[in-house]
Amino acid sequence: MESQRLHAWARVLILAAAAAAATQCTPSRPASRAGGAAVQSDLAVAAQATYVAPGDLDQYYMFSSGGHSGQIYVYGLPSMRHLSTIPVFTPYPATGYGFDDDSKKMLGELTWGDAHHPALSETKGDYDGRWLFINEMNGRIARIDLRDFKTKQILGPIPNLHGNHASSFVTPNSEYAMMATRFSRPVPNRPVGVDRYATEYKGIIAGIKIDPASGEMSLAWQLLMPPFDYDLGDAGKNASDGWMFFTSYNTERATGKLEVTASQRDRDYIAAVDWRAVERAVASGAGDMIDGVRVIDPQKVPGLVFLMPCGKSPHGVDVAPNGNWIVGSGKLQGVTTVFNFEKVQTAIKNKDFTGEEDGIPVLKYESIKDAEVPVGLGPLHTQFGTDDWAYTSLFVDSAIAKWKLGTWEVVDKAPMSYSIGHLAAAEGDTVSPDGNYLVGLNKLSHGRHLSVGPSQPESSQLLDITEEKMKLLYDAFTEPEPHYAQIIKADKVKPIEVYPKEENKHPLAVWDINQAGVTRQGNRVTVKMVAVRSTLTPTDFEVAAGDQVTVAVTNIEQTTDELHGFGLLDYNINLVIDPGETKTVTFTAKKSGVFAFYCTNFCSALHQEMQGYMVVK
Ligand code: RUQ
Ligand code: CUA
């Protein structure tokens, strides 16, 4: 990787001069915009630094949340090219997701999800390239297998928990992903008036256990929390391994116009959870079953949760690579607060408390804080680079501040266009961040792209962070809405391109066109279909109106990129079957008549001939 990067920079230096000369004679870029030779050569350097020549590969994958599109967008860095879209919580006809029986079942009744925080699986605190998790607001969390970039599991909506925002941050050995409520409500859920919010509504923190071999997620336990709005989280690592941290706002327990009522206190809280202690409590039978889940009330089992005061309406909480510093960003102030985990432990041991909330001790702010770093206005999130560098996004200032852990010195600020939310650094959540690149995930983009009408994209800006000053390299535009992203070294991810025939154990798979055909049991009809260039076999089949029909299509290709589709007109069906894969769709043949099906994915010179008919009598 390092040599690739040196190579890239060597290319920059060699080509910069030539490119600068070329820019000068490009009439489409007005001279006033370029503003002199110095700026032009900066632009040329930036252009070369992000240029990945045709056929060359990017150095990193970036997995960006698609927000309320319910998807994940995959980018290559440094080119910022959009490589693919992974549908997660929303049907996506381009890949047939949400149309075949399995993905339809996985989505259930919900066909939208508001996805926020992708989290790569980790081993010893480092991304291991196995899975990607992502939460969404309807109390769900999904697992994507990075072997084939497909969504394999959606867990939830899980009981008791409402508005799953503080999620899906995984622990250093992927023991857990987290979930926590943005919206408190009565637990168990029942119609209690909002006037009783402060006492009868509850927040929930949930531990989602991840099977180390398969990645399968299951709900392990829940904690009953005071009715705050839990916002973001991060897992402890190294020094703080075994702990989880969640920010909260509205510790005023207010309702109504929260923009006024929930910002009265100078400090809200970061909830620190000793999840190993929670595991022990669960093992010893603590807690009550509520709606089928083991829920522990920390009031009854002391020592599981402590509250760290953090000013003011904190948003992001981010644990530094060494695990000892915990950075809490109070979005309504000009500083970000750094806590010291060792001091947190000492304060807990010495019962250095200033009060409690529903029986949960509040630690003394002065005893656990290391620094208030004057990063600028509206700090939201912090990412980490090499050599103890930290980068904090500033929503109000619309900038990124670069500062040093330990000395707390702010050394640089880079303006963002406009209004940055999250930011993502290369391997920035691991115990050993890469530095190199940082991406600002901005909420607005106005004026920096061709107008596309009122529904504007967001902008994601790529920065070079190899030098003292951060350098803006590139503007990319994304659909709504890049909440958070994670960036992993490309060589850690090893996707397959074809499903090997030996692995296909689907009961309805057929690998020989002579075995393709139709069987009937009563009114249940099964069509075993083979897709291979350039025929869908059988090319026609007959059913009766009212039959329940299952079409199982096996793509028997073993060649990269040879996808086939099965689009059935008037029946709202489109499957896309990858090489070696079998997919099924089950439907009732309600309408009688003749209906064409055809391959929707352009596959060969005779793709257009890949078609047939379903006759419904
Ligand atoms: S939030 S802009 Cu949904 Cu992650 Cu901070
Ligand atoms: Cu098969 Cu197009």
XYZ file of C-alpha atoms and ligand atoms in Angstrom:
624
model
C 0.000 0.000 0.000
C 2.798 2.368 0.986
C 4.610 1.766 -2.283
C 1.390 2.350 -4.198
C 1.055 5.654 -2.465
C 4.656 6.682 -3.172
C 4.062 5.687 -6.723
C 0.966 7.896 -6.827
C 2.877 10.863 -5.449
C 5.790 10.341 -7.821
C 3.266 10.435 -10.626
C 1.853 13.637 -9.177
C 5.214 15.354 -9.246
C 6.108 14.173 -12.701
C 2.753 15.018 -14.207
C 1.954 18.184 -12.276
C 3.972 20.437 -14.527
C 2.474 18.992 -17.669
C -1.035 19.176 -16.275
C -0.563 22.769 -15.145
C 0.444 23.651 -18.670
C -2.564 21.787 -20.030
C -4.925 23.592 -17.632
C -3.663 26.927 -18.883
C -4.851 26.213 -22.390
C -8.200 24.704 -21.372
C -10.765 27.344 -22.348
C -13.567 25.820 -20.264
C -11.956 26.839 -16.957
C -12.092 30.636 -16.696
C -8.771 32.208 -15.755
C -10.445 34.191 -12.956
C -11.499 30.937 -11.304
C -7.984 29.541 -11.372
C -6.526 32.721 -9.911
C -2.917 32.511 -11.013
C -0.230 29.961 -11.546
C 0.094 28.875 -7.893
C -3.586 27.916 -7.653
C -3.443 26.215 -11.013
C -0.604 24.031 -9.965
C -2.450 23.186 -6.702
C -5.417 22.122 -8.807
C -3.175 20.054 -11.016
C -1.619 18.356 -7.995
C -5.073 17.617 -6.598
C -6.234 16.312 -9.969
C -3.285 13.979 -10.227
C -3.620 12.820 -6.622
C -7.156 11.623 -7.233
C -6.605 10.389 -10.764
C -6.780 6.626 -11.047
C -5.847 5.764 -14.591
C -8.186 3.577 -16.677
C -7.643 0.003 -15.569
C -5.867 1.000 -12.334
C -7.490 0.260 -8.993
C -8.244 2.451 -6.009
C -6.393 2.004 -2.700
C -9.401 2.042 -0.405
C -13.048 1.117 -0.273
C -15.359 3.619 1.350
C -18.717 2.319 2.575
C -21.041 5.266 2.886
C -24.426 5.195 4.531
C -27.293 5.940 2.170
C -29.450 7.431 4.943
C -33.162 7.242 4.235
C -32.480 5.674 0.841
C -31.927 2.550 2.967
C -28.796 1.624 1.037
C -25.016 1.641 1.245
C -22.928 3.281 -1.451
C -19.494 1.872 -2.205
C -16.777 4.264 -3.362
C -13.174 3.812 -4.397
C -10.588 6.161 -2.890
C -8.830 8.333 -3.896
C -10.838 8.522 -7.132
C -14.154 8.955 -5.247
C -15.755 6.889 -7.990
C -19.082 5.337 -7.023
C -18.528 1.619 -7.637
C -21.742 0.036 -6.481
C -24.851 0.316 -4.374
C -25.661 -2.319 -1.782
C -29.390 -2.370 -1.107
C -30.087 -3.085 2.553
C -33.414 -1.777 3.832
C -35.003 -0.847 0.495
C -35.871 -2.851 -2.613
C -33.523 -2.161 -5.496
C -34.588 -3.441 -8.916
C -31.061 -3.000 -10.307
C -29.943 -6.056 -8.354
C -33.381 -7.612 -7.983
C -33.184 -7.030 -4.210
C -36.565 -7.113 -2.524
C -38.195 -9.021 -5.409
C -37.050 -12.600 -4.797
C -38.519 -14.710 -1.970
C -35.493 -14.536 0.368
C -34.821 -10.790 0.269
C -38.568 -10.026 0.380
C -38.824 -12.108 3.530
C -35.774 -10.389 5.035
C -37.263 -6.925 4.407
C -40.621 -7.949 5.864
C -43.290 -5.285 5.859
C -40.872 -2.374 5.955
C -39.611 -1.224 2.590
C -37.745 1.811 3.842
C -35.143 2.283 6.476
C -33.154 5.284 7.633
C -29.599 3.927 7.663
C -26.995 5.839 9.649
C -23.775 4.215 10.780
C -21.940 1.504 8.887
C -19.534 -0.502 11.063
C -16.939 -2.890 9.656
C -16.244 -6.054 11.617
C -13.050 -5.976 13.643
C -10.424 -8.376 14.944
C -8.172 -7.006 17.688
C -9.529 -3.552 16.995
C -8.640 -3.604 13.317
C -11.024 -3.892 10.358
C -10.891 -7.512 9.217
C -12.834 -7.200 5.955
C -15.411 -9.870 6.828
C -18.709 -8.081 7.427
C -20.298 -4.690 7.429
C -23.106 -3.828 9.837
C -25.514 -0.926 9.551
C -28.375 0.295 11.712
C -31.603 1.959 10.766
C -34.128 3.938 12.746
C -36.960 1.345 12.742
C -35.112 -0.682 15.379
C -33.182 -2.817 12.901
C -29.597 -3.709 12.141
C -28.273 -5.502 9.064
C -25.237 -7.546 8.180
C -23.611 -7.386 4.763
C -21.170 -10.133 3.852
C -18.096 -8.603 2.216
C -17.424 -11.898 0.461
C -20.157 -11.014 -2.024
C -21.291 -7.522 -0.900
C -24.809 -8.783 -0.214
C -27.152 -8.167 2.694
C -27.445 -11.471 4.556
C -29.432 -10.643 7.671
C -31.746 -7.977 8.981
C -32.405 -8.254 12.712
C -35.468 -6.495 14.073
C -37.458 -4.431 14.561
C -36.443 -5.540 18.019
C -38.847 -5.087 20.952
C -38.788 -2.195 23.442
C -36.366 -0.080 21.419
C -37.625 2.903 19.402
C -35.579 4.955 16.945
C -32.308 3.073 16.632
C -29.851 5.916 16.050
C -26.932 5.164 18.412
C -25.913 2.098 16.449
C -24.174 -0.043 15.006
C -20.682 0.508 16.442
C -18.981 -2.859 16.872
C -16.608 -3.929 19.642
C -12.901 -4.673 18.940
C -13.410 -8.382 18.329
C -16.899 -8.013 16.866
C -18.406 -9.497 20.022
C -21.272 -7.016 19.831
C -22.927 -4.382 17.732
C -24.900 -1.802 19.661
C -28.340 -0.333 19.566
C -29.778 2.541 21.597
C -32.944 4.582 21.466
C -33.226 8.066 20.156
C -36.891 8.101 21.184
C -37.798 6.999 24.667
C -41.249 5.560 25.196
C -43.049 3.401 27.742
C -41.401 -0.020 28.177
C -43.277 -2.233 27.510
C -44.950 -0.016 24.945
C -48.434 1.151 25.960
C -50.416 4.365 25.547
C -49.096 6.602 28.340
C -49.581 10.370 27.856
C -46.546 12.479 26.971
C -47.154 14.485 30.173
C -45.707 11.507 32.052
C -42.573 11.377 29.893
C -40.057 12.151 32.644
C -41.046 9.253 34.852
C -42.748 6.643 32.713
C -40.886 6.757 29.423
C -37.607 4.830 29.164
C -34.593 4.619 26.941
C -33.080 1.279 25.954
C -29.528 0.195 25.211
C -29.289 -3.187 23.534
C -26.345 -5.543 23.052
C -26.525 -7.402 19.742
C -24.356 -10.507 19.927
C -22.433 -11.417 16.786
C -21.570 -15.055 16.136
C -17.792 -15.108 15.589
C -17.943 -17.743 12.860
C -21.050 -16.853 10.880
C -21.653 -13.218 11.782
C -25.264 -14.116 12.661
C -26.708 -11.461 14.997
C -29.003 -12.063 17.934
C -30.435 -9.865 20.657
C -28.531 -10.674 23.864
C -29.782 -8.181 26.480
C -31.190 -4.724 27.060
C -30.573 -2.041 29.679
C -33.420 0.109 30.937
C -32.195 3.710 30.823
C -33.499 7.142 31.874
C -35.601 8.823 29.174
C -32.820 10.725 27.404
C -32.277 10.765 23.644
C -29.313 8.450 23.041
C -27.495 9.768 20.031
C -24.153 8.250 19.054
C -21.876 5.572 20.445
C -18.467 4.033 20.213
C -16.927 0.891 21.635
C -13.973 1.071 23.978
C -10.728 -0.362 22.658
C -7.285 -1.174 24.075
C -7.341 0.515 27.538
C -11.154 0.762 27.511
C -11.901 -2.594 25.860
C -15.051 -4.037 27.407
C -16.844 -0.709 27.626
C -19.298 1.102 25.398
C -20.010 4.819 25.351
C -23.216 6.534 24.282
C -23.939 10.244 24.102
C -27.330 11.556 25.096
C -29.187 14.823 24.807
C -32.425 15.985 26.386
C -31.310 14.973 29.847
C -33.830 17.677 30.804
C -36.451 14.986 30.043
C -38.402 17.613 28.148
C -41.081 17.162 25.538
C -42.530 19.438 22.885
C -40.206 21.969 21.312
C -36.932 20.266 22.131
C -34.868 22.891 20.327
C -35.668 25.134 23.275
C -36.529 22.802 26.115
C -33.785 20.229 25.679
C -30.885 22.690 25.591
C -31.233 24.252 29.013
C -28.631 22.305 30.911
C -24.965 23.081 30.526
C -24.098 19.443 30.489
C -25.757 16.287 29.288
C -24.263 12.822 29.599
C -22.187 10.144 28.013
C -23.389 6.799 29.345
C -20.454 4.455 29.987
C -21.508 0.797 29.955
C -19.330 -2.023 31.282
C -20.649 -4.641 28.870
C -18.606 -7.472 30.340
C -20.265 -6.737 33.695
C -23.639 -6.751 31.916
C -22.780 -10.178 30.479
C -21.961 -11.455 33.968
C -25.210 -10.035 35.330
C -27.170 -11.730 32.555
C -25.370 -15.022 33.219
C -26.326 -14.813 36.889
C -29.983 -14.421 35.918
C -30.422 -10.700 36.618
C -33.150 -8.696 34.903
C -36.747 -9.244 33.909
C -38.280 -10.552 30.735
C -40.082 -7.730 28.926
C -41.652 -8.549 25.585
C -39.472 -11.654 25.356
C -36.195 -9.846 26.080
C -33.993 -9.912 29.171
C -33.996 -6.315 30.378
C -31.750 -5.207 33.218
C -32.550 -2.136 35.289
C -29.156 -0.654 36.326
C -30.886 0.688 39.407
C -31.228 -2.879 40.648
C -27.783 -4.070 39.488
C -25.241 -1.372 40.410
C -21.909 -1.117 38.610
C -23.080 -1.616 35.039
C -23.602 1.979 33.895
C -22.083 5.346 34.866
C -22.891 8.791 33.512
C -20.109 11.111 32.372
C -21.257 14.748 32.207
C -20.486 16.287 28.804
C -21.375 19.798 27.609
C -23.589 20.641 25.787
C -26.065 18.387 23.983
C -23.177 16.152 22.869
C -23.478 14.441 19.508
C -20.512 12.220 18.598
C -18.440 10.214 21.046
C -15.246 8.756 19.671
C -12.658 6.596 21.382
C -9.052 7.336 20.399
C -6.864 4.499 19.072
C -5.156 3.954 22.454
C -8.565 3.602 24.091
C -7.705 5.913 26.958
C -9.113 9.119 25.483
C -12.806 9.462 24.882
C -13.785 12.501 22.843
C -17.299 13.905 23.367
C -18.431 16.668 21.028
C -20.911 19.124 22.522
C -22.642 20.369 19.422
C -23.865 23.610 21.025
C -20.474 24.859 22.122
C -17.037 25.687 20.782
C -15.049 22.967 22.487
C -14.811 19.242 22.354
C -14.196 17.449 25.637
C -11.588 14.738 26.082
C -12.123 12.312 28.945
C -9.479 10.047 30.404
C -10.581 6.445 30.867
C -8.089 5.804 33.660
C -9.559 8.769 35.538
C -13.049 7.387 34.859
C -12.006 4.114 36.484
C -10.475 5.906 39.475
C -13.588 8.036 39.928
C -15.751 4.908 39.874
C -13.500 3.214 42.445
C -13.506 6.275 44.712
C -17.246 6.842 44.275
C -16.400 10.320 43.074
C -20.032 11.050 42.170
C -22.013 14.287 42.031
C -25.474 12.771 41.930
C -27.541 10.191 40.138
C -30.206 9.785 37.474
C -32.732 7.033 38.167
C -30.164 5.328 40.399
C -27.279 5.596 37.908
C -24.265 7.439 39.415
C -23.077 10.654 37.759
C -19.273 10.967 37.755
C -17.638 14.247 38.716
C -16.800 16.137 35.516
C -13.600 17.722 36.843
C -12.260 14.347 37.967
C -12.575 12.552 34.633
C -11.830 15.269 32.080
C -8.397 15.740 30.520
C -9.064 18.717 28.262
C -11.564 20.973 26.581
C -10.140 21.485 23.122
C -11.183 24.761 21.429
C -11.842 23.196 18.038
C -14.493 25.662 16.850
C -18.256 25.952 16.704
C -20.612 23.021 16.532
C -18.286 20.032 16.942
C -20.022 16.808 15.895
C -17.656 13.926 15.250
C -13.971 13.085 15.619
C -11.798 10.742 13.586
C -8.209 9.767 14.096
C -5.059 9.661 11.991
C -1.477 8.654 12.638
C 0.721 10.183 15.372
C -2.162 11.132 17.681
C -3.777 13.483 15.166
C -7.476 14.012 15.615
C -9.944 15.577 13.189
C -13.226 17.065 14.381
C -16.101 18.084 12.123
C -17.633 21.480 12.903
C -21.172 21.863 11.644
C -21.648 25.533 12.523
C -18.194 26.598 11.350
C -18.563 24.312 8.316
C -14.992 23.121 8.702
C -12.718 20.374 9.961
C -10.316 21.113 12.815
C -7.064 19.186 13.061
C -5.660 18.867 16.574
C -3.253 16.781 18.595
C -4.176 14.292 21.292
C -2.102 14.924 24.408
C -1.051 18.502 23.665
C -4.625 19.512 22.691
C -3.227 21.988 20.228
C -5.418 22.938 17.229
C -3.072 23.237 14.256
C -5.233 23.566 11.157
C -8.740 24.144 9.894
C -10.110 23.198 6.486
C -13.354 24.791 5.297
C -16.033 22.381 4.069
C -18.707 23.114 1.477
C -21.086 23.060 3.250
C -22.095 22.120 6.749
C -20.217 18.968 7.499
C -21.839 16.204 9.537
C -19.728 13.097 9.923
C -16.221 12.653 8.635
C -14.354 9.454 7.827
C -10.609 8.838 7.925
C -8.833 5.903 6.333
C -9.124 3.059 8.868
C -10.052 5.904 11.237
C -11.969 3.822 13.803
C -9.281 1.214 14.308
C -6.442 0.864 16.801
C -4.049 1.849 13.995
C -5.476 4.478 11.652
C -3.803 4.985 8.272
C -3.853 8.765 7.933
C -3.562 9.493 4.180
C -7.173 10.462 3.444
C -10.113 12.071 5.171
C -13.599 12.520 3.734
C -15.970 15.241 4.905
C -19.575 14.068 4.617
C -21.435 17.316 4.122
C -25.118 17.994 4.454
C -25.375 20.597 1.707
C -23.792 21.066 -1.695
C -25.500 24.076 -3.225
C -23.715 25.847 -6.009
C -20.932 23.325 -6.481
C -22.464 21.170 -9.177
C -24.683 21.463 -12.235
C -28.144 22.292 -11.034
C -30.421 19.273 -10.840
C -33.466 21.067 -9.522
C -34.608 21.509 -5.927
C -33.755 17.958 -4.840
C -30.042 18.502 -4.435
C -27.358 15.949 -3.720
C -25.038 16.111 -0.734
C -21.325 16.615 -1.149
C -18.499 14.410 0.091
C -15.114 16.092 -0.014
C -11.817 14.255 -0.098
C -8.824 15.681 1.767
C -5.188 14.729 1.767
C -3.979 14.538 5.387
C -0.407 13.411 4.835
C 1.022 16.859 5.561
C 0.723 19.464 8.319
C -2.018 21.321 6.408
C -5.055 19.430 5.195
C -5.488 19.725 1.419
C -8.823 19.583 -0.366
C -8.505 17.238 -3.317
C -11.929 16.495 -4.692
C -15.687 17.154 -4.519
C -17.915 14.126 -5.008
C -21.695 14.136 -4.813
C -23.871 11.532 -3.219
C -27.527 10.819 -2.981
C -29.209 11.216 0.400
C -27.687 10.869 2.752
C -24.127 10.102 3.745
C -24.439 10.047 7.518
C -21.336 8.101 8.243
C -18.840 6.109 6.220
C -15.929 3.814 6.936
C -12.808 3.487 4.823
C -10.904 0.202 4.641
C -7.722 -0.762 2.806
C -8.723 -2.390 -0.458
C -6.481 -5.429 0.017
C -8.318 -6.407 3.214
C -11.487 -7.132 1.271
C -11.503 -10.246 -0.879
C -14.784 -10.540 -2.734
C -15.677 -13.478 -4.951
C -16.968 -12.762 -8.434
C -18.760 -16.040 -9.105
C -20.646 -18.370 -6.731
C -18.864 -21.723 -7.141
C -21.171 -24.444 -8.438
C -20.153 -26.777 -5.568
C -21.461 -24.280 -3.034
C -24.923 -24.008 -4.511
C -27.062 -26.219 -2.261
C -30.372 -24.644 -3.228
C -33.032 -27.397 -3.317
C -34.514 -25.990 -6.532
C -31.213 -25.466 -8.360
C -30.816 -27.146 -11.758
C -27.511 -27.114 -13.586
C -28.586 -28.961 -16.723
C -31.102 -27.518 -19.176
C -32.519 -31.036 -19.583
C -33.653 -30.929 -15.966
C -35.359 -27.582 -16.333
C -39.145 -27.705 -16.447
C -42.466 -27.461 -14.685
C -43.892 -29.670 -11.924
C -47.310 -29.408 -10.341
C -48.754 -30.509 -6.970
C -52.402 -29.487 -6.718
C -52.439 -25.770 -7.431
C -48.753 -25.351 -6.584
C -46.574 -25.035 -9.638
C -42.790 -25.058 -9.551
C -40.801 -23.880 -12.541
C -37.138 -24.836 -12.427
C -35.464 -22.508 -14.882
C -31.917 -22.363 -16.208
C -30.364 -19.092 -17.296
C -27.328 -19.288 -19.525
C -26.314 -17.264 -22.584
C -28.689 -16.702 -24.287
C -31.785 -18.650 -23.262
C -34.070 -18.896 -20.269
C -35.143 -22.584 -20.266
C -38.025 -23.440 -20.349
C -38.767 -20.735 -22.874
C -42.448 -20.943 -22.041
C -44.677 -22.474 -19.393
C -48.350 -22.764 -18.653
C -50.189 -22.307 -15.380
C -53.829 -21.863 -14.396
C -55.293 -18.664 -12.973
C -55.159 -18.933 -9.171
C -52.120 -21.236 -9.118
C -49.373 -20.489 -6.674
C -46.291 -20.342 -8.855
C -42.657 -20.569 -7.773
C -40.078 -19.766 -10.405
C -36.566 -20.819 -9.397
C -33.908 -19.478 -11.736
C -30.374 -20.864 -11.661
C -27.707 -18.931 -13.481
C -25.346 -21.749 -14.471
C -22.630 -19.410 -15.744
C -19.278 -19.640 -13.952
C -17.863 -16.601 -15.701
C -17.254 -13.212 -14.067
C -19.838 -10.554 -14.882
C -22.307 -12.925 -16.546
C -25.450 -11.925 -14.701
C -28.918 -12.718 -15.988
C -32.264 -11.278 -15.091
C -35.797 -12.591 -14.967
C -38.288 -9.786 -15.479
C -41.933 -10.837 -15.658
C -44.091 -8.105 -17.118
C -47.293 -7.001 -15.380
C -46.427 -9.068 -12.277
C -44.016 -6.638 -10.631
C -41.225 -9.197 -10.683
C -37.574 -8.691 -11.501
C -34.875 -11.073 -10.364
C -31.191 -10.631 -11.092
C -29.237 -13.844 -10.696
C -25.454 -13.749 -10.351
C -23.255 -16.477 -11.866
C -23.745 -19.714 -9.895
C -26.726 -18.411 -7.946
C -30.316 -19.656 -7.635
C -33.131 -17.271 -6.786
C -36.817 -17.957 -6.371
C -39.940 -15.864 -6.631
C -43.374 -17.058 -5.561
C -46.607 -15.435 -6.687
C -50.230 -16.149 -7.421
C -51.113 -16.192 -11.103
C -54.006 -13.789 -10.685
C -54.311 -12.350 -14.160
C -55.010 -14.653 -17.071
C -53.523 -14.146 -20.480
C -50.040 -14.242 -21.909
C -47.125 -12.537 -20.164
C -43.604 -12.170 -21.450
C -40.537 -12.711 -19.327
C -37.059 -11.667 -20.383
C -33.496 -11.234 -19.206
C -33.185 -7.739 -17.730
C -29.392 -7.684 -17.430
C -27.539 -7.131 -20.712
C -25.437 -10.287 -21.023
C -24.444 -11.056 -24.604
C -24.953 -10.148 -28.218
C -28.140 -12.227 -28.048
C -29.345 -10.734 -24.761
C -32.359 -9.320 -26.539
C -33.321 -12.861 -27.628
C -33.306 -14.112 -24.032
C -37.059 -14.124 -23.539
C -40.139 -16.332 -23.177
C -43.805 -16.518 -22.198
C -45.939 -17.479 -19.243
C -49.432 -18.496 -20.327
C -52.043 -18.209 -17.580
C -55.191 -20.154 -18.491
S -25.632 11.473 12.996
S -24.103 14.233 11.613
Cu -27.204 10.226 12.280
Cu -24.473 9.993 12.792
Cu -23.927 12.805 13.213
Cu -29.110 -12.869 -19.984
Cu -29.369 -10.716 -20.760
